[in-house]
CSV table of C-alpha atoms in Angstrom, one decimal:
chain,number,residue,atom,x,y,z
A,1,UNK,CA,-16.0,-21.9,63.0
A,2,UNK,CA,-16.5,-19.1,60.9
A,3,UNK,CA,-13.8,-18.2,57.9
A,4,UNK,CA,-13.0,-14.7,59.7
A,5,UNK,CA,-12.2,-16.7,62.9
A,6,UNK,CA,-9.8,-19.2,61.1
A,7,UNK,CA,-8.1,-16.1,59.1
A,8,UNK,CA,-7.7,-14.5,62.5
A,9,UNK,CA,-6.2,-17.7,64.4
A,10,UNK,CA,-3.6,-18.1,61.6
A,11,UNK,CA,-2.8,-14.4,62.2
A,12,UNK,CA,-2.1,-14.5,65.5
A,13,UNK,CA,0.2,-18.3,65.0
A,14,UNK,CA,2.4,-16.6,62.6
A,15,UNK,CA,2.7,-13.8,64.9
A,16,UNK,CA,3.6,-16.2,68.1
A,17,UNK,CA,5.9,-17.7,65.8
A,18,UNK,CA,7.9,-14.4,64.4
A,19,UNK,CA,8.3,-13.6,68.3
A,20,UNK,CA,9.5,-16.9,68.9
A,21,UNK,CA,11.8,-16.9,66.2
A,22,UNK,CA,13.1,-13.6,67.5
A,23,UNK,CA,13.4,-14.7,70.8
A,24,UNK,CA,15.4,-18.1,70.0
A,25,UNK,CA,17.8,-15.3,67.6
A,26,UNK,CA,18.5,-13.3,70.8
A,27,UNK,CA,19.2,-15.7,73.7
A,28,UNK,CA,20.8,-18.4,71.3
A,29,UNK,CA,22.9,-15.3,69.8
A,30,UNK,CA,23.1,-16.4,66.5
A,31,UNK,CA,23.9,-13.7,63.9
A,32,UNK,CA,22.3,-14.3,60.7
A,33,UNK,CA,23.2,-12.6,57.6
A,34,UNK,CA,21.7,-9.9,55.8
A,35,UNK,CA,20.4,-11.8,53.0
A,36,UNK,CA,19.4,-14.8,55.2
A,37,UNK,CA,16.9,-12.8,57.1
A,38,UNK,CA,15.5,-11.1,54.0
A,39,UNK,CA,15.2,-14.3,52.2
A,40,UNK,CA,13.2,-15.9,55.4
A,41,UNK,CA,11.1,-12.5,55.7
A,42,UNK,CA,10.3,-12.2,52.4
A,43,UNK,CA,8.7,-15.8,52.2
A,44,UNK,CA,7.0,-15.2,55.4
A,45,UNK,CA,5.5,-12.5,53.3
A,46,UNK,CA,4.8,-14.2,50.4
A,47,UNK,CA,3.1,-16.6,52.6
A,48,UNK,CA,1.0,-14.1,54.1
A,49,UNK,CA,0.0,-12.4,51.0
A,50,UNK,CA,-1.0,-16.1,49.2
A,51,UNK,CA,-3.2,-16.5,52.2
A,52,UNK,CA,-4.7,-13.2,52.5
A,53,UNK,CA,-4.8,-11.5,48.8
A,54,UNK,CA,-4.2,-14.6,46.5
A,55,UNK,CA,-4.5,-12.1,43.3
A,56,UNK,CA,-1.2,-10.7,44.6
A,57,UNK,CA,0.5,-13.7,43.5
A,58,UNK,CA,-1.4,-14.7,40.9
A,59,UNK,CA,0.1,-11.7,38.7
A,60,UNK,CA,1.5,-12.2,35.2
A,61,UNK,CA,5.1,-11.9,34.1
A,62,UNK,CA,7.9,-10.5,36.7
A,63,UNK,CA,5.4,-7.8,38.2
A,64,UNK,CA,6.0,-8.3,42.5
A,65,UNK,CA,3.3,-7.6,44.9
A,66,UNK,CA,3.8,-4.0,45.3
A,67,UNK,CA,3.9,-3.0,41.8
A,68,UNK,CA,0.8,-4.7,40.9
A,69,UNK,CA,-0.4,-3.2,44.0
A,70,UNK,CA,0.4,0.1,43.0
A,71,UNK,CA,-0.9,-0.3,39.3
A,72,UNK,CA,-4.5,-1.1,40.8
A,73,UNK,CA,-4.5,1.9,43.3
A,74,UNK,CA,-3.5,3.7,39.9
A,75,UNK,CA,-6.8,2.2,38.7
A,76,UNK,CA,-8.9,3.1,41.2
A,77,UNK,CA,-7.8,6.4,41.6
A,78,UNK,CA,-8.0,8.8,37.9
A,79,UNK,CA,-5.5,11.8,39.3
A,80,UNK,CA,-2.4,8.9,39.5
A,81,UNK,CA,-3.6,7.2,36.5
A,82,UNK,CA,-3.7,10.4,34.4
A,83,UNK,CA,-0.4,11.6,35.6
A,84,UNK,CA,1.1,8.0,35.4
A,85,UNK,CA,0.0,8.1,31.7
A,86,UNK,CA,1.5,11.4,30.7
A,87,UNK,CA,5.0,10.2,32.3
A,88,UNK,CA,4.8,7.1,30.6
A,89,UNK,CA,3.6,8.9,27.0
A,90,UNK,CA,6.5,11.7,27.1
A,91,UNK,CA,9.4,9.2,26.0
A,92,UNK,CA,6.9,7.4,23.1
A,93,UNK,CA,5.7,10.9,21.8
A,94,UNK,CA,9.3,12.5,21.3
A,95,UNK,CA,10.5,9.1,19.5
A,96,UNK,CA,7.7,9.0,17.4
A,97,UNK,CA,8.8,12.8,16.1
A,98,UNK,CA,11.9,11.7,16.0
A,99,UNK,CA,11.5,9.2,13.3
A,100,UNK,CA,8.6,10.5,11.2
A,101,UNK,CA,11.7,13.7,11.0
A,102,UNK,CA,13.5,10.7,9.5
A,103,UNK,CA,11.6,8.8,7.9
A,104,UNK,CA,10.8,12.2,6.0
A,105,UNK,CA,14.5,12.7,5.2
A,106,UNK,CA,17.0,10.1,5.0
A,107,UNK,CA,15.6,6.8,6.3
A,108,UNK,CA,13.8,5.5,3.9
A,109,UNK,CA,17.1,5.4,1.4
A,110,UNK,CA,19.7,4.8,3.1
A,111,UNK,CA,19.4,0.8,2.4
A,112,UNK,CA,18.5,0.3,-0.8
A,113,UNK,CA,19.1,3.4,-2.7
A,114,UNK,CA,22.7,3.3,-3.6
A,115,UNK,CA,22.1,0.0,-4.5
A,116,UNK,CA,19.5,0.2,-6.7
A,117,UNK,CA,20.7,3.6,-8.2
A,118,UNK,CA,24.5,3.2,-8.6
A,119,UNK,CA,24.5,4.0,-12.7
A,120,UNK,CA,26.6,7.4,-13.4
A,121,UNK,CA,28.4,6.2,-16.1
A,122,UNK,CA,28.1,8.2,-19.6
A,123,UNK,CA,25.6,7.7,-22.1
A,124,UNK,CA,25.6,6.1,-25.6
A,125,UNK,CA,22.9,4.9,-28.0
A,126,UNK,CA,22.2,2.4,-30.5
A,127,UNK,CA,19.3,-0.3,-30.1
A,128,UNK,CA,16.2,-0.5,-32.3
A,129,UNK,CA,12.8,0.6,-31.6
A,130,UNK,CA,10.2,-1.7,-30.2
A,131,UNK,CA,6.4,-2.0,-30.5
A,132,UNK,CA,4.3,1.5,-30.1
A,133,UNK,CA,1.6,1.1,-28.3
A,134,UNK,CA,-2.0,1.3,-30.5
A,135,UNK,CA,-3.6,5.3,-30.2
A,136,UNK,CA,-6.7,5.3,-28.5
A,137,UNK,CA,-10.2,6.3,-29.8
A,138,UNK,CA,-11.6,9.8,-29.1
A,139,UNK,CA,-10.7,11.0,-25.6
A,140,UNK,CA,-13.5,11.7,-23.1
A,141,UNK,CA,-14.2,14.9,-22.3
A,142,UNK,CA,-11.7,17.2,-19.8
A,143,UNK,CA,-15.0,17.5,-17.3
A,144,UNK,CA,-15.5,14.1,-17.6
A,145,UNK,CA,-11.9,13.4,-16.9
A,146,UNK,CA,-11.3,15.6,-14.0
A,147,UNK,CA,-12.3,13.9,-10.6
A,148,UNK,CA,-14.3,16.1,-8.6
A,149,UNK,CA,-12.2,16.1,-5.9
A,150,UNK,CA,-11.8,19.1,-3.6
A,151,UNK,CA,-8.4,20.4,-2.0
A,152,UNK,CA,-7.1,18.7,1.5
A,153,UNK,CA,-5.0,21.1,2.1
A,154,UNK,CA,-3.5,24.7,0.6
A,155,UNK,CA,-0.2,25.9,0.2
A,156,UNK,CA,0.1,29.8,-0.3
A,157,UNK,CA,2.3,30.4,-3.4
A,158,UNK,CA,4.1,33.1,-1.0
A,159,UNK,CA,5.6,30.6,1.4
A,160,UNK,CA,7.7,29.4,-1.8
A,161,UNK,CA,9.6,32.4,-1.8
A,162,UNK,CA,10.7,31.0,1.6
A,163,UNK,CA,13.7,28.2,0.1
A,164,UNK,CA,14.0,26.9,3.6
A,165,UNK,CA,10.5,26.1,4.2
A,166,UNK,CA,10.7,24.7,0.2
A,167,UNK,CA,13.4,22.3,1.6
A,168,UNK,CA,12.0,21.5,4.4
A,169,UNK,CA,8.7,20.7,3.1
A,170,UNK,CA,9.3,19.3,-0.5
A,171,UNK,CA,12.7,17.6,-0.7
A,172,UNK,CA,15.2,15.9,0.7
A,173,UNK,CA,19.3,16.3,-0.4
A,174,UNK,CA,21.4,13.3,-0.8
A,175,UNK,CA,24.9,13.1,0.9
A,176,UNK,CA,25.9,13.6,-2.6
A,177,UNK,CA,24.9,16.7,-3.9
A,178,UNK,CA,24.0,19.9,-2.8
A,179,UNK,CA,21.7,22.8,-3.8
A,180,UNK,CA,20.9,26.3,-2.9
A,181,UNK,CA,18.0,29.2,-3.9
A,182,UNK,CA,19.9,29.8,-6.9
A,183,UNK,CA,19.8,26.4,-7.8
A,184,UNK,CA,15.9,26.2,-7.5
A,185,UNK,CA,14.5,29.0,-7.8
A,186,UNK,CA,10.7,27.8,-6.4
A,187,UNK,CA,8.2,30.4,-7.9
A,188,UNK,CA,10.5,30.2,-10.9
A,189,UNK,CA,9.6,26.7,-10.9
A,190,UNK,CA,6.4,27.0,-10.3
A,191,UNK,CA,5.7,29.2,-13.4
A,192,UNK,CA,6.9,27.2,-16.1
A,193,UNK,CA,4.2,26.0,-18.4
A,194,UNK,CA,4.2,21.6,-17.7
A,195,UNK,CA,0.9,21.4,-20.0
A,196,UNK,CA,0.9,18.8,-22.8
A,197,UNK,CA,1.3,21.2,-26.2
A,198,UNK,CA,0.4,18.4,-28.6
A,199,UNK,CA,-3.0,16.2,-29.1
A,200,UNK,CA,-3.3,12.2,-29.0
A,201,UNK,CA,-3.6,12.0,-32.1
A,202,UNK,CA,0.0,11.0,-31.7
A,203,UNK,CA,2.1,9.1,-28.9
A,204,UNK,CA,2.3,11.7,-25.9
A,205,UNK,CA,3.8,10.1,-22.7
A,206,UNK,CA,6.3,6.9,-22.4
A,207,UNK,CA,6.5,5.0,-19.4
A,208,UNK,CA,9.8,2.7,-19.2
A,209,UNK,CA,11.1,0.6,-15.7
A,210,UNK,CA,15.2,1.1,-16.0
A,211,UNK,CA,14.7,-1.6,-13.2
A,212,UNK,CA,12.3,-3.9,-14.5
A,213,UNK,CA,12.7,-7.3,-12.1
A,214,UNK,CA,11.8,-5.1,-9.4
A,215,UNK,CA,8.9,-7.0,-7.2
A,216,UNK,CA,7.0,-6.7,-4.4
A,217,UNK,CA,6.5,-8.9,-1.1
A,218,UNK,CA,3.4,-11.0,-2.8
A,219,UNK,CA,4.8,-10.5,-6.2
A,220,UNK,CA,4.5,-14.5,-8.1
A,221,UNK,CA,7.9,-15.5,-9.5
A,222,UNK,CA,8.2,-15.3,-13.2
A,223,UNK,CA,5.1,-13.3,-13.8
A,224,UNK,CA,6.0,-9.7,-14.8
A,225,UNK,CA,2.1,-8.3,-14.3
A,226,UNK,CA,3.1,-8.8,-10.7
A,227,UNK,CA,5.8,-6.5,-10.7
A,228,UNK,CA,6.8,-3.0,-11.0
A,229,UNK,CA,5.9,-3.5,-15.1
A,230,UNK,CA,2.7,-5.1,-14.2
A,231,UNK,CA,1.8,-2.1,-12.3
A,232,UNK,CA,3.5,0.5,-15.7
A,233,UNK,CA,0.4,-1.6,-17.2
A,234,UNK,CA,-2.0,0.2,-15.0
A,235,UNK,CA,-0.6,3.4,-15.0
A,236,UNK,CA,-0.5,2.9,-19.2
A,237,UNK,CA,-4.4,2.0,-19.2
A,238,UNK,CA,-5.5,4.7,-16.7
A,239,UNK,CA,-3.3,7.4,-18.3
A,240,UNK,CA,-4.9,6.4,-21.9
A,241,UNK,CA,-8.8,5.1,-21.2
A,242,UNK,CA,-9.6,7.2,-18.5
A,243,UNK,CA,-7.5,10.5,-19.2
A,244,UNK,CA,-7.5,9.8,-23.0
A,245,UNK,CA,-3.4,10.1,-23.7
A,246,UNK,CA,-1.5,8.1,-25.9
A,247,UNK,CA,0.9,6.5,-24.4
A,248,UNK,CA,3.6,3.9,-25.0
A,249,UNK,CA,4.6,1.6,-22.4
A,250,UNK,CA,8.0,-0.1,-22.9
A,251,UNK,CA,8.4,-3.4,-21.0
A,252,UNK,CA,12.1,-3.9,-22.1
A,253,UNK,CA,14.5,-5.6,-19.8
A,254,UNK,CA,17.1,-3.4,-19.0
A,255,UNK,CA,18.9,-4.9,-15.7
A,256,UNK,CA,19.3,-8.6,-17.0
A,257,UNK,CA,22.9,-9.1,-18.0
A,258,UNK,CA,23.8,-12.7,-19.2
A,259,UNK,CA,20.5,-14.1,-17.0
A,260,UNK,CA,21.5,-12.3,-14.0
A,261,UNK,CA,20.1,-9.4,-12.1
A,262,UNK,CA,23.0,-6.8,-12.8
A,263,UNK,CA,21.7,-3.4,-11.9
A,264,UNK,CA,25.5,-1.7,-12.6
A,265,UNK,CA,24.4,-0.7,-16.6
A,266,UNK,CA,20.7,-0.6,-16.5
A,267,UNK,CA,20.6,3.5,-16.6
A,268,UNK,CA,23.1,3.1,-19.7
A,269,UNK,CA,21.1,0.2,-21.5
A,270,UNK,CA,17.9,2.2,-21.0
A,271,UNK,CA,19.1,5.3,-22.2
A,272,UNK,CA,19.8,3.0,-25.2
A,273,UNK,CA,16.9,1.7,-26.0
A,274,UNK,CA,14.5,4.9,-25.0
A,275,UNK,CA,16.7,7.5,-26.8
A,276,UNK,CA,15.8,5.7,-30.2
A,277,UNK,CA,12.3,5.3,-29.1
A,278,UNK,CA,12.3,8.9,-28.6
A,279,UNK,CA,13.8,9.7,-32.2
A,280,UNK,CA,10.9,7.7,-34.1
A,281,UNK,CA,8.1,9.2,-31.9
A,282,UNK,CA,8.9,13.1,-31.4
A,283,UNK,CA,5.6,14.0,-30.2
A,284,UNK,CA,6.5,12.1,-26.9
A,285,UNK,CA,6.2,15.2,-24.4
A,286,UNK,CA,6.4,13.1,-21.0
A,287,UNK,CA,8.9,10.1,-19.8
A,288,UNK,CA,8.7,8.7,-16.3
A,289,UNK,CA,10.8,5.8,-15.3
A,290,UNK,CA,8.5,4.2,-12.7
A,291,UNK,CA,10.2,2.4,-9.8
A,292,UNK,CA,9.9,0.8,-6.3
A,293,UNK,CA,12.1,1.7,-3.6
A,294,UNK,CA,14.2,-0.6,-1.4
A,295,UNK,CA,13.8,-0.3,2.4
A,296,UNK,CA,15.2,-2.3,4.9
A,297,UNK,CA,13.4,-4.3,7.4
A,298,UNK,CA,9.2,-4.8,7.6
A,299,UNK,CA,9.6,-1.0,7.0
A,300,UNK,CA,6.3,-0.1,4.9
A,301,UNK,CA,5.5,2.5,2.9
A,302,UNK,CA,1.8,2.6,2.9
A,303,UNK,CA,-1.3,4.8,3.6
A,304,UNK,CA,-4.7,4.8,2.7
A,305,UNK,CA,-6.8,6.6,0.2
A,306,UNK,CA,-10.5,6.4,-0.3
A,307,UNK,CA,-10.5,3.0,1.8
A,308,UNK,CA,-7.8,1.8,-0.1
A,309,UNK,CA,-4.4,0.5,1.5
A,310,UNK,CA,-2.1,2.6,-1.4
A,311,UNK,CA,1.5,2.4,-1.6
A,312,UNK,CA,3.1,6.3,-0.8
A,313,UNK,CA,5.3,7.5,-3.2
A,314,UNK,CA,8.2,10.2,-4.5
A,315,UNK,CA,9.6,11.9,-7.0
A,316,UNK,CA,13.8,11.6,-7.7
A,317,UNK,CA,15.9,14.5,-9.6
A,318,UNK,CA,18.9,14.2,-10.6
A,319,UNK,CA,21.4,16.8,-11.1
A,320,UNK,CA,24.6,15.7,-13.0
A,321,UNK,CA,26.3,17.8,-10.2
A,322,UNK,CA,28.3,16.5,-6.9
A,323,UNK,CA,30.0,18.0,-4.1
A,324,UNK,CA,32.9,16.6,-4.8
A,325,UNK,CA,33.2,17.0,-8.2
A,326,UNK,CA,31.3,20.0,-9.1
A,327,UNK,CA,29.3,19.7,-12.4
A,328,UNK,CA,29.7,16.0,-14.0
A,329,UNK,CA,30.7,17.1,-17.9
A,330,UNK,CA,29.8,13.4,-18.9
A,331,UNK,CA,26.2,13.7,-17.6
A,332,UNK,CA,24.9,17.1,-19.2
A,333,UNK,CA,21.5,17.7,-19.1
A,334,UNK,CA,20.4,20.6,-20.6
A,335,UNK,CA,16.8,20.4,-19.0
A,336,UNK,CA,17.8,20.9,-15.4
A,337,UNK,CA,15.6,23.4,-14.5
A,338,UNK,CA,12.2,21.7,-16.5
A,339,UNK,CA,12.8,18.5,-14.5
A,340,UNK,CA,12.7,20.0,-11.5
A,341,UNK,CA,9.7,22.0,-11.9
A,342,UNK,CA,7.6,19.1,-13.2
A,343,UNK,CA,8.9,17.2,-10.5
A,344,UNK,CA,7.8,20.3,-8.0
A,345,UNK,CA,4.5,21.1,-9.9
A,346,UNK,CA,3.7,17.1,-9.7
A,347,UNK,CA,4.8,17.5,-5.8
A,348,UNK,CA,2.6,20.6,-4.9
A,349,UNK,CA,-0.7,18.8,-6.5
A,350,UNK,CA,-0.1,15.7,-4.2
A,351,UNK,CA,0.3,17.8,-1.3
A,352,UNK,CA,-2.9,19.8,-2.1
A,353,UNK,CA,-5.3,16.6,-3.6
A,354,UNK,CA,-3.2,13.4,-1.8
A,355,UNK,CA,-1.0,14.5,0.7
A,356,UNK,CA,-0.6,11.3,2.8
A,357,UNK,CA,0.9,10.0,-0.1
A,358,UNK,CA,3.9,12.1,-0.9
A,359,UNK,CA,7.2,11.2,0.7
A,360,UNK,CA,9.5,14.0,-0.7
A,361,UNK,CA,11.4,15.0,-3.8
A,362,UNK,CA,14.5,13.2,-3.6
A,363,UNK,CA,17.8,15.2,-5.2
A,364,UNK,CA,20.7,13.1,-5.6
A,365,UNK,CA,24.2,14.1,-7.6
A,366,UNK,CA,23.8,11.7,-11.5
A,367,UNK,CA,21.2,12.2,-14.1
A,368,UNK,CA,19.3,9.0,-14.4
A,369,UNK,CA,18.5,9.6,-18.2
A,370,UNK,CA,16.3,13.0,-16.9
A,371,UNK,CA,18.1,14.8,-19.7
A,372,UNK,CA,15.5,12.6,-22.4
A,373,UNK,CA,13.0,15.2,-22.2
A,374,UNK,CA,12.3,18.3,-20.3
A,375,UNK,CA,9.2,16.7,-18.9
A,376,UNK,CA,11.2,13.4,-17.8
A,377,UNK,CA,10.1,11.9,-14.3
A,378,UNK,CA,11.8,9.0,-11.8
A,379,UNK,CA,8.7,8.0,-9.4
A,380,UNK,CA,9.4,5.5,-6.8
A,381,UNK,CA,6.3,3.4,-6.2
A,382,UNK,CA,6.4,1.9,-2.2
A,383,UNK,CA,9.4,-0.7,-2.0
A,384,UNK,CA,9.7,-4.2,-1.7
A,385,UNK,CA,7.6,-4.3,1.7
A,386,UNK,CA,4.2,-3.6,0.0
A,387,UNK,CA,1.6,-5.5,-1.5
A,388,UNK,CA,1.0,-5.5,-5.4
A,389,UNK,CA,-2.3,-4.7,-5.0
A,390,UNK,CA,-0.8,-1.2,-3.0
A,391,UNK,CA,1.1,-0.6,-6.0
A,392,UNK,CA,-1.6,-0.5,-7.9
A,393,UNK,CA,-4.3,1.4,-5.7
A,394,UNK,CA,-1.1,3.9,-5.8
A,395,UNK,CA,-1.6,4.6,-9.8
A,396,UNK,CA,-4.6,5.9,-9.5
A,397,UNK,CA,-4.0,9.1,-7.6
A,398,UNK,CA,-0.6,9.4,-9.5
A,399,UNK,CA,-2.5,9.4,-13.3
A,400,UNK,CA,-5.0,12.4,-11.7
A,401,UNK,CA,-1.9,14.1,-10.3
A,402,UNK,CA,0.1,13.8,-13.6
A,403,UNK,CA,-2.8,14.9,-15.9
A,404,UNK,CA,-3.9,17.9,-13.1
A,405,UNK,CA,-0.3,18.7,-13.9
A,406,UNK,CA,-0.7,18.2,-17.9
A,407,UNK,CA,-4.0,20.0,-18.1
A,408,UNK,CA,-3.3,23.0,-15.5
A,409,UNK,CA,-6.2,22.0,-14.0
C-alpha cells in the first residue's frame, strides 16, 4: 500500500474518532471543562502535526508550532521578513544611542572614579629627588619624526565659538563642578602657544603614575613593567628615541602606605616627591600623570588602530572649584587656563588624527597636582578591563599626539 494511502487512512480514523468522541459527549451529557477539552485537543494536534510535519516538533527551545511556522513563511517570503526585521531592530537601535550618549558622558566613571581620585587635601613638600633619566643623543630630524599621517576628520575652528557644541563634543562635567563660556573660553584656548620653548639638551617632559599599583586584566603579580608604569616605560622610550625629548620618568611609589594599597594621600605624596623633582630640573616644560581608569563590569575600553586592538583614552582637568564650595583656597592653581588648553589642544589633534580613541575631557572640582606646570596633564589609559598589550598599542598614538601638540605641527 502506498505511503499516501496509509497517511490518508489514518486521516480519516482520527476523524471517525473526533466524531465519535463528540457523539459519546452529547448523548452521555457529560460537561467537560474548559481546560479539559483544550488539553485533549491540543494533543490530538500535536499528534497530528508529529505525524504529518515532524519538523514542527522537532523545533529548538520553547518555540510552538505556529511560531516556528510563522518564522519560515517569514523566510520564504522577503516583504514579512524585511518588515519583521525593522520591527525587531527599532528597540536595539535606540538602546544602542542610548548608551554610546552614556558611555560618552558619565558611565564610564561612575565606578571607579571617586575611588581612585578621592585626594583634595592641601599640598606640602619635602622629599628628595630621585634618579634623572640619561639625555639622549642627537634628536632625529622633525620630518623624520612626524608620521605622515593624513587628517580623519576636520573640525572648523568656527564651531568653537559655539560653547555648547565644545561641551557636547569635547568634555564631560563631573557632578562636582561646574563651568560656563567664561570659564573656557574655546578659541581662547585654542590660541595659546603649547610648543616646547626649550631644546633637549636638558630634561623636557616628566612622566609620574600618582597611582602606580594600578594593573590591567593580564597584568603578572609583582612585576611593575606589567602595569600602568610598565606602560610610562613606553611612553618614556617613544617620547625620547623616536621624537628625540628628554624625558624623566619617575617610577616612585606613591599609593603604598605601610604595604597597603591606600589611594587616600597619593595626590599629596606625589606632589611631594614631583615638586622637588621639579626644583632641580627647571627646564621640565611638560608633566602628565598617566593612569588607567576603573570601570565596572567586562566593560572595555578598546578600539583599534592600524590593526592594533588599542586601549581608548582621556584627558582629566581639574579645577580647584566646586559647586558647593565655590573656589577651593587650599587648592590654587594659578595655571587654570594653560591646563585646559593643553588638555583641549591635545583633545582636538586626537579627534582630527585618532578619533576612535578619545573618550572626552573629563572636568572634575580638585586640582590633582595640575598647578606643577602650565603644561601639566592627567591621561587615563583604558581601565582594568584591558589587556597590557592595549595599553601599550595606546602610547603610540598618544606620543604623536603630544609632540603634534609640542611642535605645532
Amino acid at each position: 500500500m502506498k505511503k499516501r494511502d496509509v497517511e490518508r487512512g489514518i486521516s480519516i480514523l482520527l476523524w471517525i474518532l473526533m466524531v465519535l468522541l463528540a457523539g459519546y459527549i452529547i448523548v452521555k451529557g457529560l460537561a467537560l471543562e474548559k481546560k479539559d477539552m483544550e488539553y485533549m485537543m491540543g494533543n490530538i494536534q500535536h499528534q497530528a502535526l508529529k505525524i504529518y510535519l515532524p519538523g514542527i516538533t522537532e523545533t529548538e527551545g520553547e518555540k510552538d508550532g505556529k511560531q516556528w511556522l510563522w518564522e519560515k513563511i517569514k523566510a520564504q517570503l522577503p516583504i514579512l521578513k524585511k518588515y519583521s526585521k525593522e520591527e525587531e531592530k527599532k528597540p536595539e537601535i535606540d538602546a544602542k544611542t542610548s548608551s554610546r550618549i552614556m558611555r560618552e558622558n558619565t558611565e564610564f566613571l561612575e565606578a571607579k572614579i571617586l575611588e581612585e581620585n578621592r585626594e583634595a587635601g592641601p599640598p606640602s613638600s619635602g622629599y628628595e629627588n630621585t634618579e634623572d633619566e640619561e639625555i639622549p643623543g642627537d634628536a632625529p630630524s622633525q620630518e623624520t619624526v612626524n608620521q605622515i599621517r593624513a587628517p580623519v576628520t576636520d573640525i572648523p575652528l568656527e564651531k568653537f565659538q559655539d560653547f555648547d557644541f565644545v561641551m557636547r563634543n569635547f568634555y564631560t562635567v563631573d557632578k562636582t563642578t561646574s563651568i560656563n563660556s567664561e570659564q573656557l573660553n574655546a578659541p581662547a584656548l585654542l590660541e595659546m602657544d603649547m610648543r616646547m620653548q626649550g631644546n633637549n639638551e636638558q630634561p623636557q617632559i616628566l612622566i609620574y603614575h600618582s597611582h602606580s599599583q594600578e594593573e590591567f586584566i593580564d597584568s603578572v603579580p609583582g612585576d611593575p613593567s606589567t602595569t600602568i608604569v610598565g606602560v610610562g616605560d613606553y611612553l618614556t622610550t617613544l617620547l625620547r628615541d623616536t621624537y628625540g625629548y628628554n624625558v624623566i620618568h619617575v617610577t616612585d611609589t606613591f599609593d603604598i602606605v605601610d604595604g597597603k594599597l591606600d589611594r587616600d594621600k597619593a595626590y599629596t605624596y606625589a606632589q611631594e616627591r614631583i615638586s622637588r623633582i621639579l626644583e632641580e630640573n627647571p627646564s621640565v616644560e611638560v608633566v602628565i600623570d598617566l593612569h588607567r581608569d576603573g570601570v565596572s563590569g567586562n566593560k572595555r575600553l578598546v578600539t583599534n588602530i592600524d590593526g592594533k586592538e588599542t586601549a581608548k583614552i582621556m584627558f582629566f582637568n581639574g579645577l580647584s572649584r566646586t559647586k558647593q564650595n565655590g573656589e577651593i583656597s587650599y587648592l590654587p592653581n594659578p595655571y587654570i587656563q594653560e591646563n585646559l588648553a593643553f588638555s583641549l589642544q591635545m583633545m582636538l589633534e586626537t579627534k582630527k588624527y585618532y578619533p576612535d580613541i578619545a573618550r572626552t575631557i573629563y572636568l572634575r572640582g580638585y586640582r590633582y597636582n595640575l598647578h606643577l606646570r602650565p603644561k601639566a596633564l592627567l591621561v587615563e589609559c583604558g581601565a582594568q578591563t584591558n589587556t597590557v598589550q592595549e595599553e601599550m598599542n595606546a602610547m603610540e598614538p598618544l606620543a604623536d599626539i603630544l609632540n603634534k601638540v609640542l611642535t605645532g605641527t
